[in-house]
XYZ file of C-alpha atoms in Angstrom:
614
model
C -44.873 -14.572 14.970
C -41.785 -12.460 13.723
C -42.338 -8.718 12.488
C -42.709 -8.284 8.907
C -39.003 -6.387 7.971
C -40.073 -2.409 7.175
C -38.439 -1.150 3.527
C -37.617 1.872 2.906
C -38.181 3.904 -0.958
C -34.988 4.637 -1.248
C -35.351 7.374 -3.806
C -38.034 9.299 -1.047
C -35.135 9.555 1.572
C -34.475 12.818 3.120
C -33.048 12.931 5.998
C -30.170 10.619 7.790
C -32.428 10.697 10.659
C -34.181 7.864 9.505
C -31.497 5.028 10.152
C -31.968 6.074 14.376
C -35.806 4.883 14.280
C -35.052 1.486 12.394
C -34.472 -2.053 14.363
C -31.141 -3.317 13.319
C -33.264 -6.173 11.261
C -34.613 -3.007 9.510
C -31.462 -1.954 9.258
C -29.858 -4.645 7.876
C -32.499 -4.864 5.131
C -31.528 -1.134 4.692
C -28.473 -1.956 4.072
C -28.881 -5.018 1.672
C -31.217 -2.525 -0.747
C -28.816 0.194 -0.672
C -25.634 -2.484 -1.775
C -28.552 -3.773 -4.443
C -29.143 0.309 -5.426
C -25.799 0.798 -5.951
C -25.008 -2.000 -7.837
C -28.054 -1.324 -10.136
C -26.888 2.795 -10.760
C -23.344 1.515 -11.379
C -23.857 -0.951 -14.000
C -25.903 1.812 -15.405
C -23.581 5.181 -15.049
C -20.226 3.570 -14.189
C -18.380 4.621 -10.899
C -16.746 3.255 -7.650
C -18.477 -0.152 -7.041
C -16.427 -2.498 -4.334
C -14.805 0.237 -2.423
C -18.755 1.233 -2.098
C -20.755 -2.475 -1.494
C -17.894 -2.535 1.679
C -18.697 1.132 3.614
C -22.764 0.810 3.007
C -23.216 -0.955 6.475
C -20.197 1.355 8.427
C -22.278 4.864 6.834
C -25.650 3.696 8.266
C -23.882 3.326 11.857
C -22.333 6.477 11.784
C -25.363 7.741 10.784
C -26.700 6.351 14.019
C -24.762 8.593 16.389
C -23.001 11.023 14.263
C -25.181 14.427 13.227
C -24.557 15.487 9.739
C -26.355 18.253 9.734
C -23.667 19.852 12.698
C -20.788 16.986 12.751
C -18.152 17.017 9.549
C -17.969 13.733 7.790
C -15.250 13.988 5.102
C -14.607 10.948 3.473
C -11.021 10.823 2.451
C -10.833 10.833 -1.689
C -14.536 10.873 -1.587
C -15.577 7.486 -3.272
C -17.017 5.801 -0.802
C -19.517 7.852 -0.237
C -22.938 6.637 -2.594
C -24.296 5.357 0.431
C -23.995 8.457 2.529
C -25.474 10.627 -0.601
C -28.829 8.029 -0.418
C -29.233 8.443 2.965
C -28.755 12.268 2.737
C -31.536 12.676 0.191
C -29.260 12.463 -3.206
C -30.496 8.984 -5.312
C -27.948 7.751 -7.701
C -29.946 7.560 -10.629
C -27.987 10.745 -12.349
C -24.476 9.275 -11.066
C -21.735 10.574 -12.725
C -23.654 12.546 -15.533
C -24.155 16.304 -16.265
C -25.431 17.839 -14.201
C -25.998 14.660 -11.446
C -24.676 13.559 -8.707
C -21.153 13.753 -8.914
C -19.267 10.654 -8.014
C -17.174 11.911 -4.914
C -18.172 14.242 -1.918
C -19.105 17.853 -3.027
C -20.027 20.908 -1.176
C -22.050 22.437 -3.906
C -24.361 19.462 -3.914
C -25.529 19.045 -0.546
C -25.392 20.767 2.868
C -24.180 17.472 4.301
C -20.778 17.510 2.278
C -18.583 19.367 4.059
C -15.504 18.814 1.778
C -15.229 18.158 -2.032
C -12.963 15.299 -2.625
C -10.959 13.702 -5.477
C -7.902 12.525 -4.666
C -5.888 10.722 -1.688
C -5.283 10.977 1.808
C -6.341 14.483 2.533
C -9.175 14.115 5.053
C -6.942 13.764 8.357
C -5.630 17.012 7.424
C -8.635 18.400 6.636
C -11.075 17.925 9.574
C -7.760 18.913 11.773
C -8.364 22.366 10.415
C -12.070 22.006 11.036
C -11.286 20.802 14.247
C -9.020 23.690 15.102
C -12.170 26.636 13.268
C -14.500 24.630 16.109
C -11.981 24.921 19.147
C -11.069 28.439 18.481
C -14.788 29.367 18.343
C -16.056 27.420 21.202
C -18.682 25.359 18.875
C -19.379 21.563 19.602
C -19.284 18.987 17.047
C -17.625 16.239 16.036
C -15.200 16.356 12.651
C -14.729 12.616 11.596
C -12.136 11.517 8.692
C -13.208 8.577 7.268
C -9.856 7.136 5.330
C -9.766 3.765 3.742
C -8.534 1.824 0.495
C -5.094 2.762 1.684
C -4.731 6.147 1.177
C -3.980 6.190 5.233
C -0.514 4.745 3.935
C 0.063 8.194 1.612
C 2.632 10.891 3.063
C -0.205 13.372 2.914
C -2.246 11.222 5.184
C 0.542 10.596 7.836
C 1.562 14.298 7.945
C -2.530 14.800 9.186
C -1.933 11.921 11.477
C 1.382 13.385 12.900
C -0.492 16.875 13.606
C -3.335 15.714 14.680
C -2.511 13.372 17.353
C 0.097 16.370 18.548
C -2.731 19.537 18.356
C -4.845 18.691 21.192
C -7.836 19.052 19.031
C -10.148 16.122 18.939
C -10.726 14.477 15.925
C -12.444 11.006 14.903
C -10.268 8.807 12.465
C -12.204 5.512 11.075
C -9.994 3.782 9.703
C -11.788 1.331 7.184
C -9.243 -1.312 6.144
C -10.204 -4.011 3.450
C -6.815 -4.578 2.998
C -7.002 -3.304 -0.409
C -6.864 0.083 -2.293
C -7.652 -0.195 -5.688
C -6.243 -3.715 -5.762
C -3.766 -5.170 -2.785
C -2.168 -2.362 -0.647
C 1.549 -1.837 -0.813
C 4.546 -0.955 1.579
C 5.610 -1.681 5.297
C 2.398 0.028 7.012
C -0.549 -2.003 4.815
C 1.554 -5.275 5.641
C 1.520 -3.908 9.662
C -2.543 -3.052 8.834
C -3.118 -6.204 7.462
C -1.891 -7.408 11.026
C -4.454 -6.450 13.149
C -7.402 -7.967 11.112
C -8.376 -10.878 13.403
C -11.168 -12.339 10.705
C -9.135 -14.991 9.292
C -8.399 -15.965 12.836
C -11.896 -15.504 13.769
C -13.027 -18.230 10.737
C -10.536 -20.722 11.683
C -11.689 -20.339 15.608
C -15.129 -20.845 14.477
C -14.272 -23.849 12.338
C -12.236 -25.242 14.952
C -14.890 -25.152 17.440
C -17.468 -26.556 15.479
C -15.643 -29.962 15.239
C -16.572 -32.421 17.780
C -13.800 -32.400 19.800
C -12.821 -33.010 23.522
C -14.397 -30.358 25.890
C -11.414 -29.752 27.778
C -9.631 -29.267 24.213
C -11.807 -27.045 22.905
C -11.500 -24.817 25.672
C -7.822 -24.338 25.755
C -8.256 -23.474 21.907
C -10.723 -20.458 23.253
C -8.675 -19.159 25.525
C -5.035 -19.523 23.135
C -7.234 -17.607 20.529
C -8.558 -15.252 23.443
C -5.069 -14.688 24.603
C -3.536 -13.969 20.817
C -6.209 -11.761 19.996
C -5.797 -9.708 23.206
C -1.915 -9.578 22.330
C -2.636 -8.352 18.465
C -5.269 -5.560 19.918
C -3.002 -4.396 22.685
C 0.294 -4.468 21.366
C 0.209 -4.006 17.135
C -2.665 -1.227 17.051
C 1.031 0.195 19.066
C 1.286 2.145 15.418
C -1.660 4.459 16.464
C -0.955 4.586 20.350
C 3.158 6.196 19.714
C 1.010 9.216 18.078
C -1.518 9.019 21.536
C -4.560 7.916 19.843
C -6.728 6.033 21.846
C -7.927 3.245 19.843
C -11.173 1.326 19.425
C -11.363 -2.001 17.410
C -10.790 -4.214 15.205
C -14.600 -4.386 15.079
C -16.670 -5.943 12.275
C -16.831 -3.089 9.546
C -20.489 -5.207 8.429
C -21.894 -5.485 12.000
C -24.100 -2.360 12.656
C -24.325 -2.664 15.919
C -21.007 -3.026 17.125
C -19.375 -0.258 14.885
C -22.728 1.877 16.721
C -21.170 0.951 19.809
C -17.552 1.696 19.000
C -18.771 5.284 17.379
C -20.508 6.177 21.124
C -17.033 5.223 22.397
C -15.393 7.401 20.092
C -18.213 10.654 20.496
C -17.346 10.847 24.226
C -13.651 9.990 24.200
C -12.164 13.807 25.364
C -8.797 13.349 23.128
C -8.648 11.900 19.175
C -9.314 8.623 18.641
C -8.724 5.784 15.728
C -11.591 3.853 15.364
C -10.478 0.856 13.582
C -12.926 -1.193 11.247
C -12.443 -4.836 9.377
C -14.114 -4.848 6.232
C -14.385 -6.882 2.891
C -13.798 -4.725 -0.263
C -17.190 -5.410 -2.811
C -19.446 -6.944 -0.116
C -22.669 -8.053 -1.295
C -21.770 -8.511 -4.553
C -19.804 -12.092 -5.243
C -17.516 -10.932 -8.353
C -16.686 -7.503 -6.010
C -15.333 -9.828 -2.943
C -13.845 -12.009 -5.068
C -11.496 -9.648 -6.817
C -8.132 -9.503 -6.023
C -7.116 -7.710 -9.137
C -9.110 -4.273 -8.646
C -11.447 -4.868 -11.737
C -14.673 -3.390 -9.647
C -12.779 -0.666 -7.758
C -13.634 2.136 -10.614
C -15.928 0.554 -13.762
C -17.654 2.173 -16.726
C -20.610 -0.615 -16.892
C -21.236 -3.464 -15.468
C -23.583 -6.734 -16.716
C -24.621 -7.564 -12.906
C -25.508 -11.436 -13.503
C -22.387 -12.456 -15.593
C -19.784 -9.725 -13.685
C -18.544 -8.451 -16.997
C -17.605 -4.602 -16.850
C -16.303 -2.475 -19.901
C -12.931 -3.018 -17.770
C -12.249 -6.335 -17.268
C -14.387 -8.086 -20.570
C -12.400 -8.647 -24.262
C -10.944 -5.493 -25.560
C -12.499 -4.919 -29.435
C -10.757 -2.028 -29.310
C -7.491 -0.548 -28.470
C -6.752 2.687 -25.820
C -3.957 4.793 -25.833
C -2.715 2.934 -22.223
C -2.542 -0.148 -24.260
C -0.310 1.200 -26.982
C 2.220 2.587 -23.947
C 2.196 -0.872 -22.528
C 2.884 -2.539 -25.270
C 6.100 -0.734 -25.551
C 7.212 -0.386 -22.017
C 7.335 -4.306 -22.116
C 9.138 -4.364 -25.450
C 12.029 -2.032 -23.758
C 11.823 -3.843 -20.659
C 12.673 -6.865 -22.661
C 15.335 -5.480 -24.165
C 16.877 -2.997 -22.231
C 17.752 -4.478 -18.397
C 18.668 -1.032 -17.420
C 14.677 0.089 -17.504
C 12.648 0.113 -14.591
C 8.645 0.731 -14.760
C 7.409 2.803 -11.639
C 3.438 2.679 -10.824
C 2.044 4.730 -7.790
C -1.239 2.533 -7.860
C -2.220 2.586 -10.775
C -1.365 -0.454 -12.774
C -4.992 -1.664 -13.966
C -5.798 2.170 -14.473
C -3.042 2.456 -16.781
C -3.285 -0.979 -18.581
C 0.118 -2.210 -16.789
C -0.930 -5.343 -15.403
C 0.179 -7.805 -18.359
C 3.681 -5.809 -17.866
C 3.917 -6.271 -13.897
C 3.029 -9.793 -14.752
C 5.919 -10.589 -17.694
C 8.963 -8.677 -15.348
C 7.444 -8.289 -11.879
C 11.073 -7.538 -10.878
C 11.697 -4.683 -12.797
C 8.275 -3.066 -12.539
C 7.011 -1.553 -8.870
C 4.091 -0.203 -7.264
C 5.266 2.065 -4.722
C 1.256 2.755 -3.799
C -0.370 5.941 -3.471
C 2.748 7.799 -3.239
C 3.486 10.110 -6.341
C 5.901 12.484 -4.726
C 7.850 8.995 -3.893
C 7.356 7.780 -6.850
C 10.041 10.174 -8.776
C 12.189 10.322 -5.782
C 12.482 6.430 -6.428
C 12.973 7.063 -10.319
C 15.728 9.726 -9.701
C 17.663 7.324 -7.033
C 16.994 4.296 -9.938
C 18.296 7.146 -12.610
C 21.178 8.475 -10.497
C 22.163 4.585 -10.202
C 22.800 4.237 -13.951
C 18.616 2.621 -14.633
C 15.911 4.123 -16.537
C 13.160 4.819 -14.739
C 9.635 4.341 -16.495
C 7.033 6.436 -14.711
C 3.478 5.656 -15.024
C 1.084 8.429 -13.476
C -2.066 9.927 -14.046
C -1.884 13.779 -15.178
C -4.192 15.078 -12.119
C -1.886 12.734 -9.850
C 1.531 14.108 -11.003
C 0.619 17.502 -9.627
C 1.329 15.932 -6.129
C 4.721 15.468 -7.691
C 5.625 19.254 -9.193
C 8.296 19.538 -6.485
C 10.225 15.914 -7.146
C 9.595 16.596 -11.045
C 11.189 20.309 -10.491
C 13.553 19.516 -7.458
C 15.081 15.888 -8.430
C 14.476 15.321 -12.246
C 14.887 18.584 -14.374
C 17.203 20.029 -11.796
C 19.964 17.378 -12.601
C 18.805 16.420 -15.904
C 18.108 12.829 -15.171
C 17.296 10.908 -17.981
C 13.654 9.531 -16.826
C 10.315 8.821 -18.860
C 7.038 10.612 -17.428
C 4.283 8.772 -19.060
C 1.034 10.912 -18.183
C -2.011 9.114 -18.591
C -5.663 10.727 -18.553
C -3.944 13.949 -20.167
C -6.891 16.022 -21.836
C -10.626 15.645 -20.825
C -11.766 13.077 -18.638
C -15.317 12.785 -18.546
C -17.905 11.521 -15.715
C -15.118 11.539 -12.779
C -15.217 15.175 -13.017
C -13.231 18.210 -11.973
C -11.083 16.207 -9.562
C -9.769 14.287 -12.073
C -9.103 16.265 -15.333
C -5.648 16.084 -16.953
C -5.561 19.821 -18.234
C -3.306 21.157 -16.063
C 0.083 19.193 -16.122
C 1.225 20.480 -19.340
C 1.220 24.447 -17.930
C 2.811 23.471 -14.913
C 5.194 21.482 -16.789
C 6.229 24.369 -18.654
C 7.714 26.229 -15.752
C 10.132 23.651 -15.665
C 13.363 24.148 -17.154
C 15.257 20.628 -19.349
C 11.441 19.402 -19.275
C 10.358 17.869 -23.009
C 6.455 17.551 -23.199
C 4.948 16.057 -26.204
C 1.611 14.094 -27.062
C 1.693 11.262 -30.311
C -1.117 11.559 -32.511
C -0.650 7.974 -33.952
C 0.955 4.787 -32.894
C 3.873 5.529 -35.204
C 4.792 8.886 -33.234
C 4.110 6.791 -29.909
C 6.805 4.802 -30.921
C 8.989 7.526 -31.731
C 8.732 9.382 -28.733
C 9.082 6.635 -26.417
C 12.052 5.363 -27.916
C 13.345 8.750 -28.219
C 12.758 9.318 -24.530
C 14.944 6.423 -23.609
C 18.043 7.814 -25.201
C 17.188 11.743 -23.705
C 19.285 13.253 -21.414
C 16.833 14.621 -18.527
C 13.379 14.307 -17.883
C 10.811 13.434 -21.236
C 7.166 13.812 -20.564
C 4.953 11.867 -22.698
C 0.967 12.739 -22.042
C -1.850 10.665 -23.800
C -5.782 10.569 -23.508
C -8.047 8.290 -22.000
C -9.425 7.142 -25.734
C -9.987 4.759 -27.904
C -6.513 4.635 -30.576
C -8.084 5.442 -34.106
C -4.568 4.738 -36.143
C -3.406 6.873 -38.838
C -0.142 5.886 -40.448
C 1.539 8.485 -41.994
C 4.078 6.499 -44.512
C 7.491 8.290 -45.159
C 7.356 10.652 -42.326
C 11.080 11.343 -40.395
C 11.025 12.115 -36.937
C 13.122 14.292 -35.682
C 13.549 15.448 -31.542
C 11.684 19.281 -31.112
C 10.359 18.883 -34.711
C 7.109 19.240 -35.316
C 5.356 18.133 -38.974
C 3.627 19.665 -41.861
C 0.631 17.340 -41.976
C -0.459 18.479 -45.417
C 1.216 20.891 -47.694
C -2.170 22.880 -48.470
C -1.556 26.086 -50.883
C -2.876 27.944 -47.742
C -2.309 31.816 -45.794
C -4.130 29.906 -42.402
C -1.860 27.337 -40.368
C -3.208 25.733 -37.755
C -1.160 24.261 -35.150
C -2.104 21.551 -32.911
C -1.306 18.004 -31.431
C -2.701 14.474 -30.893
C -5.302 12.463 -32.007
C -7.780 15.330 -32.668
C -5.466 16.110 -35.696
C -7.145 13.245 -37.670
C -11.055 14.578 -36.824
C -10.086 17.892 -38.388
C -8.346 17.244 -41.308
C -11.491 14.975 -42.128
C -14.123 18.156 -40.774
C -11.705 20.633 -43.329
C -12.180 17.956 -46.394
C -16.178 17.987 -45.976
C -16.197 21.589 -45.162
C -13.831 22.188 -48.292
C -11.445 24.664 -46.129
C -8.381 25.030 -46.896
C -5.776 24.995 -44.229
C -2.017 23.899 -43.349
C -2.102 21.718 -40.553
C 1.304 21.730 -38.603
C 1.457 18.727 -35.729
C 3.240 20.070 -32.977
C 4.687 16.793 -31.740
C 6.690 18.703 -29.059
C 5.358 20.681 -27.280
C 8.335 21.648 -25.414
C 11.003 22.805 -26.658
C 8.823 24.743 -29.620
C 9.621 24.078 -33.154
C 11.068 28.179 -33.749
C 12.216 26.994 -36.946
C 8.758 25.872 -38.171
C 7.025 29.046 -36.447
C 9.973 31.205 -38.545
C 8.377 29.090 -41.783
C 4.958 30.322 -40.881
C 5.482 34.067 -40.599
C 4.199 34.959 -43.752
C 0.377 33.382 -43.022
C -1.970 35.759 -42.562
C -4.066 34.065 -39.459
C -2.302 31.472 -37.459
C -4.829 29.332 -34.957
C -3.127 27.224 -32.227
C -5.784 24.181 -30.832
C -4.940 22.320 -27.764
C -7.956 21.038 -26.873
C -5.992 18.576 -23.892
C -4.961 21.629 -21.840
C -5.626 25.059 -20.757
C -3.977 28.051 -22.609
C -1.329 28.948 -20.361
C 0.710 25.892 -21.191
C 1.452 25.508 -24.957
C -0.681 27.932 -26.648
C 0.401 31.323 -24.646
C 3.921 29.670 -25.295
C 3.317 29.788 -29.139
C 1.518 32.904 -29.164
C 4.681 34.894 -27.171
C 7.256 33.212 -29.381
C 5.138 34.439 -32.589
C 5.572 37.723 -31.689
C 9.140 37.370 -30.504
C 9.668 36.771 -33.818
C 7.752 39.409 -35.068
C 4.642 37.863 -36.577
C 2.307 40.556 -38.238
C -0.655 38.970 -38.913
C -3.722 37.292 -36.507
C -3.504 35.105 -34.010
C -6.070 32.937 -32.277
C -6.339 29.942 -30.006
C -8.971 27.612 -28.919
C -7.988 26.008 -25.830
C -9.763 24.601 -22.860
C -10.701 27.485 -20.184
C -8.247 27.923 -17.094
C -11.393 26.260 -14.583
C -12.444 23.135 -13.075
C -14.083 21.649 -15.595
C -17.604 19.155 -13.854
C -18.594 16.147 -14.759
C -20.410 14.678 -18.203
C -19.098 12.778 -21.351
C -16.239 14.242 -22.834
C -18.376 15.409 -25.978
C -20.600 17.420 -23.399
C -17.322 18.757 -22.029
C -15.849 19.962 -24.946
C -19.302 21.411 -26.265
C -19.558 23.585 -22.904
C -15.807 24.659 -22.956
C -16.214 25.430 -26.693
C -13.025 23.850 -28.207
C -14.907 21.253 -30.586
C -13.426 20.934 -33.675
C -16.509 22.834 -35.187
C -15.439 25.575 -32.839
C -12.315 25.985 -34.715
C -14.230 26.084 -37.589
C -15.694 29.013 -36.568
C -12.406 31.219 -37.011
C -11.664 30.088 -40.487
């Protein structure tokens, strides 16, 4: 009679210790409620779902040999983690909200986070330097990088990997290829990945030898698939072995107890090592593996029997990425000279229906930002127009090629920055509040931010025709259009929203414009409004018209102060401006995780806040 299967309470875990006294049956029913858990608390909170469901049964075998408490698991980017933070005594039922358990690896939650994570590719790099700290003072334990969903095709990454192999201090590298990041991988090293997987030739083996077939036949088919799998392990994993890694795999990234058995290989290995593992992005959860589009990668909700998420269901309502898609395939339509760049990011940013209608003027050069406007300048320098789609916490990766290779030579180029301003539950990683100081130090760089569709229009079309590099940033919202009939556009002109009998001006930009002039109505205050479309170059002719206010308050509740508002402030008193000045801006800090409401309330720069100075 077979053993009843033991189940553990999932929300009473504690330690990681408990996966070493489980059978793997046990195990594997671990494994199955965990993928269940974590479907359940992301339908519920949002988060990373697929990348998840496939490194659940890889976590509880490192778990098996690796030591948390003493070794240094960093998992690169940090999203594939919800696993590790059940079995380390963190339950998901706060994921992603104030005050809960943040989304990605963080050191201020738990002694078994070693690193707090966010973006790509860093985690070679990372547990190099750990590894270095342990050699220099003569400690023992294992620093492991666990990289997957292609960031180990980003520069950063292969700058780790070039050190690393080179230092002579051991690190582990799993290497956890789905074949996938947030949808398929790009470039010359995910097709040369995609290579050593030996599953589809595993299926058709298996098929093959299920048939009734002669005996003698069905042996040479073993041994031809013996022999080609022998060549692919010993002579394409050759991408690893030219940096000297010893190398261990392809094994089964969903069978426990052969990754267990490749992770004791890699523990007593003396030099670093690449432990290579085959999974299948979203496994456990049918809709997940079936996706070849990245729908479940990152999703705010999720109806678990039907597979609709707030992603991938019918839009009622329009975002800000849809508006700047809409008119990046109008221009590509009519202008053959433009060229849309993506660096991963084409569901994020609403581009699919564009990659679709010209897939050979639009290109996803993968997690590669830095690349991505070295491409756009080559494509500019070349007589093109380079699009370029990237989030605002991404394009810091890019300050040097923005800098260096746009503004420099004044190449006409459009920077669309998406997820400018407040992002909400994927926390301080992620927040787009910093691009538009940084962009400031910049010289020929034009940064502006559309309160309606009408100025969207405007400044993208304007930013076709502009000499040199044109920023464009927008929010992660929902569009609430306001037309504003008989308005003229102008470049570096900002607009007198109403012409209010008034001595306060307030000057501010995007959507938020709309939310206050409606707060001022009900609060009967009377104030001139002044949209600062641009916020680069500044408007010093409309400043010069407001010198005679008495209080002047500049809002920018998208970015911190040292970008537009300290910018407006010093030119104020350039031009001698005698009376008071104030600003509301979000606070130069790393800003955690909770709705954007809850972030504005706790950085104080809700429209009520503004209120408060009137």
């Amino acid at each position: 009679m077979s053993k009843e299967v033991k189940h553990l309470n999932l929300n009473s875990i504690s330690s990681p210790d408990v996966v070493k006294t489980l059978s793997y049956k046990e195990l594997d029913a671990l494994s199955a409620d965990i993928k269940e858990e974590i479907i359940k608390e992301v339908a519920l909170h949002g988060g990373h779902l697929s990348s998840n469901l496939g490194s659940t049964d890889s976590i509880i075998s490192m778990l098996r040999v690796f030591d948390p408490k003493k070794d240094k698991i960093v998992f690169d980017v940090g999203h594939q983690c919800y696993a590790y933070k059940i079995l380390t005594g963190r339950p998901l039922f706060s994921l992603r909200e104030k005050d809960g358990v943040s989304g990605f690896q963080n050191r201020d939650e738990s002694p078994y986070d070693p690193y707090s994570g966010g973006h790509s590719s860093t985690s070679i790099s990372i547990v190099s330097g750990m590894a270095y700290a342990r050699d220099l003072n003569g400690d023992s334990y294992e620093t492991i990088a666990y990289i997957g969903d292609a960031s180990i095709a980003n520069a950063s990454a292969l700058e780790g990997l070039n050190y690393a192999a080179a230092s002579g201090h051991k690190v582990i590298i799993v290497l956890n290829d789905n074949e996938k990041g947030i949808s398929a991988s790009k470039g010359a090293l995910a097709k040369l990945f995609k290579e050593f997987s030996t599953s589809t030739f595993y299926i058709k083996k298996e098929e093959l030898s299920s048939k009734k077939i002669n005996i003698f036949r069905k042996a040479w088919i073993n041994l031809s698939f013996f022999l080609r799998n022998l060549f692919k392990k010993y002579f394409r994993l050759n991408v690893f072995k030219c940096f000297s890694y010893k190398c261990i795999g392809p094994v089964d990234g969903h069978n426990i107890k052969k990754m267990e058995k490749a992770f004791k290989k890699a523990k007593k290995c003396p030099s670093s090592v690449v432990v290579y593992l085959k999974t299948i992005k979203g496994k456990g959860y049918k809709y997940a593996e079936e996706d070849e589009e990245g729908l479940y990668h990152g999703i705010t909700s999720l109806d678990i029997k039907t597979g609709n998420t707030g992603d991938n269901c019918e839009k009622k309502t329009l975002l800000w990425e849809d508006i700047y898609s809409k008119l990046v395939g109008e221009e590509l339509k009519r202008n053959k000279d433009a060229v849309l760049i993506s660096s991963a990011m084409q569901l994020g940013s609403g581009l699919f229906p564009v990659f679709n209608s010209y897939p050979e003027r639009c290109i996803d050069v993968g997690i590669e930002e830095g690349h991505a406007l070295l491409f756009g300048a080559g494509l500019s320098l070349s007589g093109k127009h380079p699009i370029i789609s990237i989030y605002s916490s991404f394009l810091q990766r890019a300050y040097d090629q923005a800098l260096h290779d746009l503004a420099r030579l004044s190449l006409s180029s459009t920077l669309l920055i998406d997820h400018a301003g407040l992002v909400g539950r994927e926390g301080e990683s992620h927040q787009g509040i910093y691009d538009e100081a940084f962009l400031y130090t910049i010289p020929n760089m034009v940064i502006s931010f559309a309160s309606s569709v009408e100025e969207a229009e405007f400044l993208f079309k304007d930013s076709i025709t502009y000499k040199g590099p044109y920023a464009i940033r927008y929010p992660k919202e929902v569009v609430r259009d306001y037309h504003v009939v008989g308005k003229k556009y102008e470049f570096g002109k900002w607009i007198e929203v109403n012409a209010a009998p008034s001595d306060t001006a307030l000057i501010t930009y995007g959507p938020i414009i709309y939310t206050l002039l409606h707060l001022f109505i009900s609060e009967k205050k009377n104030v001139k409004v002044i949209n600062a479309l641009y916020q680069a170059p500044l408007d010093t002719n409309c400043l010069t018209y407001l010198l005679n206010m008495k209080k002047i308050i500049i809002y920018t509740p998208y970015a911190t102060k040292e970008g537009f508002a300290l910018h407006v402030v010093d030119a104020l008193n350039q031009l001698g401006y005698k009376g008071e000045i104030s600003y509301v801006c979000l606070p130069t800090s790393f800003i955690g995780q909770a709705k954007v409401e809850e972030q504005m309330e706790m950085a104080h720069v809700t429209p009520y806040d503004v209120l408060k100075l009137l």
